[in-house]
Structure formats: C-alpha cells, structure tokens
Amino acid sequence: MDASPELDCLVCAIDLGTTYSGYAYAEKSEYQDDPLKIMVPNWIDRSSVTISNKTPTTLLLDKDQSFVAFGYEAETTLVELKKRGENDDYFYIPQFDFMLHDNLEKV
C-alpha cells in the first residue's frame, strides 16, 4: 500500500484577452462532482474602488524587462511612478494579448 499522500489537482481556465483578462479554478475532485463549483477571484482597482472578475490586460516591466505588475496593479503603480517622476526606466504594455512585442516603448 502506498503511504504517500494523493496529489492535489486543479482544473484551471485562463482568459487572456486583449482588453481584459481573468482566471477561474476548481479542485479536480470538486469539479468532477459539480462542474459549476468554481472559484473566480476578484480583481480590485484601488483608484476607483472597482471590483471585477477581470483586470486590464496591462503589463509593467522594469528597466531589465522583468515583471513588476499586471492589471489594475500595473496601472496604479505606473501612476504612482509618474507622480514621483520615476517612470523613465519602466516599460508599460497596455492591451496586449499573445502578440510578441519586438519593440517596447519606454513611458
């Protein structure tokens, strides 16, 4: 008899759209029992106190093109950086989808 614990598995869905993106998930065992029992996390836009199942498909990268923030957080962080005059070394990519960007514009 195998004494190792059974691995937890998830069923996931990702909607990476040009304008908005979101995701949903369920534990595999619960999904098999009830496919409608899914979790859809909320995204919060702190600037307008908006709560939504999706967030803008917006990406903020640093000068090394490393991930800084995504979605509402990317938008809010960019505004804060601009207020402090510290946005010159960041890349802001709004409304992207599966396109590969050869040229990133600094903001």
Tab-separated table of C-alpha atoms in Angstrom:
chain	number	residue	atom	x	y	z
A	1	MET	CA	0.000	0.000	0.000
A	2	ASP	CA	1.347	3.405	-0.996
A	3	ALA	CA	1.576	5.676	2.044
A	4	SER	CA	2.299	8.853	0.050
A	5	PRO	CA	-0.481	11.454	0.060
A	6	GLU	CA	-2.503	11.889	-3.101
A	7	LEU	CA	-1.524	14.970	-5.072
A	8	ASP	CA	-3.993	17.831	-5.138
A	9	CYS	CA	-5.035	18.745	-8.653
A	10	LEU	CA	-6.785	21.788	-10.034
A	11	VAL	CA	-8.861	22.419	-13.104
A	12	CYS	CA	-7.980	25.898	-14.386
A	13	ALA	CA	-9.244	28.299	-17.028
A	14	ILE	CA	-7.337	31.392	-18.147
A	15	ASP	CA	-8.851	34.127	-20.292
A	16	LEU	CA	-6.017	36.296	-21.594
A	17	GLY	CA	-7.836	38.830	-23.702
A	18	THR	CA	-6.621	41.936	-25.464
A	19	THR	CA	-8.549	44.300	-23.189
A	20	TYR	CA	-9.302	42.304	-20.013
A	21	SER	CA	-8.058	39.037	-18.511
A	22	GLY	CA	-9.139	36.711	-15.742
A	23	TYR	CA	-8.971	33.178	-14.467
A	24	ALA	CA	-11.052	30.557	-12.692
A	25	TYR	CA	-10.224	27.290	-10.985
A	26	ALA	CA	-11.676	24.371	-9.082
A	27	GLU	CA	-10.269	21.439	-7.180
A	28	LYS	CA	-10.386	18.455	-9.509
A	29	SER	CA	-12.379	16.295	-7.099
A	30	GLU	CA	-14.976	19.042	-6.564
A	31	TYR	CA	-15.121	19.777	-10.294
A	32	GLN	CA	-15.864	16.115	-11.019
A	33	ASP	CA	-18.737	16.215	-8.516
A	34	ASP	CA	-20.067	19.624	-9.554
A	35	PRO	CA	-18.536	21.345	-12.628
A	36	LEU	CA	-20.247	24.601	-11.642
A	37	LYS	CA	-18.451	24.825	-8.299
A	38	ILE	CA	-15.614	27.083	-9.433
A	39	MET	CA	-13.632	29.916	-7.878
A	40	VAL	CA	-13.373	33.182	-9.792
A	41	PRO	CA	-11.099	35.574	-7.887
A	42	ASN	CA	-11.879	39.280	-7.783
A	43	TRP	CA	-9.512	41.978	-9.006
A	44	ILE	CA	-9.613	45.352	-7.259
A	45	ASP	CA	-8.921	48.713	-8.888
A	46	ARG	CA	-7.794	50.822	-5.931
A	47	SER	CA	-8.104	54.079	-7.900
A	48	SER	CA	-11.852	53.747	-8.467
A	49	VAL	CA	-12.740	51.089	-5.860
A	50	THR	CA	-13.920	48.799	-8.653
A	51	ILE	CA	-14.200	45.065	-8.028
A	52	SER	CA	-14.318	42.841	-11.091
A	53	ASN	CA	-13.812	39.250	-12.213
A	54	LYS	CA	-11.348	40.567	-14.806
A	55	THR	CA	-8.459	43.011	-14.849
A	56	PRO	CA	-6.978	45.048	-17.691
A	57	THR	CA	-4.504	43.083	-19.799
A	58	THR	CA	-1.735	45.519	-18.918
A	59	LEU	CA	1.864	44.744	-18.003
A	60	LEU	CA	4.515	46.850	-16.263
A	61	LEU	CA	8.172	45.847	-16.587
A	62	ASP	CA	11.296	47.370	-15.085
A	63	LYS	CA	14.398	48.547	-16.988
A	64	ASP	CA	15.608	44.930	-17.271
A	65	GLN	CA	12.203	43.994	-18.710
A	66	SER	CA	11.448	41.961	-15.573
A	67	PHE	CA	7.898	41.679	-14.255
A	68	VAL	CA	6.744	44.453	-11.898
A	69	ALA	CA	2.935	44.316	-12.008
A	70	PHE	CA	-0.086	43.167	-14.010
A	71	GLY	CA	-3.598	44.550	-14.497
A	72	TYR	CA	-5.008	47.191	-12.188
A	73	GLU	CA	-1.832	46.995	-10.104
A	74	ALA	CA	0.286	47.848	-13.175
A	75	GLU	CA	-1.898	50.869	-13.923
A	76	THR	CA	-1.830	52.113	-10.323
A	77	THR	CA	1.916	51.554	-9.981
A	78	LEU	CA	2.580	53.470	-13.214
A	79	VAL	CA	0.522	56.445	-11.986
A	80	GLU	CA	2.485	56.440	-8.700
A	81	LEU	CA	5.818	56.256	-10.580
A	82	LYS	CA	4.789	59.145	-12.855
A	83	LYS	CA	3.802	61.297	-9.853
A	84	ARG	CA	7.305	60.785	-8.431
A	85	GLY	CA	8.957	61.249	-11.834
A	86	GLU	CA	10.415	57.739	-11.642
A	87	ASN	CA	8.759	56.144	-14.679
A	88	ASP	CA	11.538	56.650	-17.250
A	89	ASP	CA	13.089	53.207	-16.743
A	90	TYR	CA	9.816	51.256	-16.981
A	91	PHE	CA	8.004	49.595	-19.858
A	92	TYR	CA	4.204	49.836	-19.884
A	93	ILE	CA	2.396	47.469	-22.259
A	94	PRO	CA	-1.379	48.065	-22.391
A	95	GLN	CA	-3.949	45.808	-24.041
A	96	PHE	CA	-1.626	43.061	-25.156
A	97	ASP	CA	-2.588	39.515	-25.988
A	98	PHE	CA	-0.487	36.704	-27.417
A	99	MET	CA	1.456	39.036	-29.694
A	100	LEU	CA	5.200	39.050	-29.246
A	101	HIS	CA	6.489	42.585	-28.902
A	102	ASP	CA	9.777	43.248	-30.657
A	103	ASN	CA	9.906	46.888	-29.641
A	104	LEU	CA	8.845	48.056	-26.201
A	105	GLU	CA	8.271	51.750	-25.696
A	106	LYS	CA	9.527	53.439	-22.543
A	107	VAL	CA	6.952	55.564	-20.720
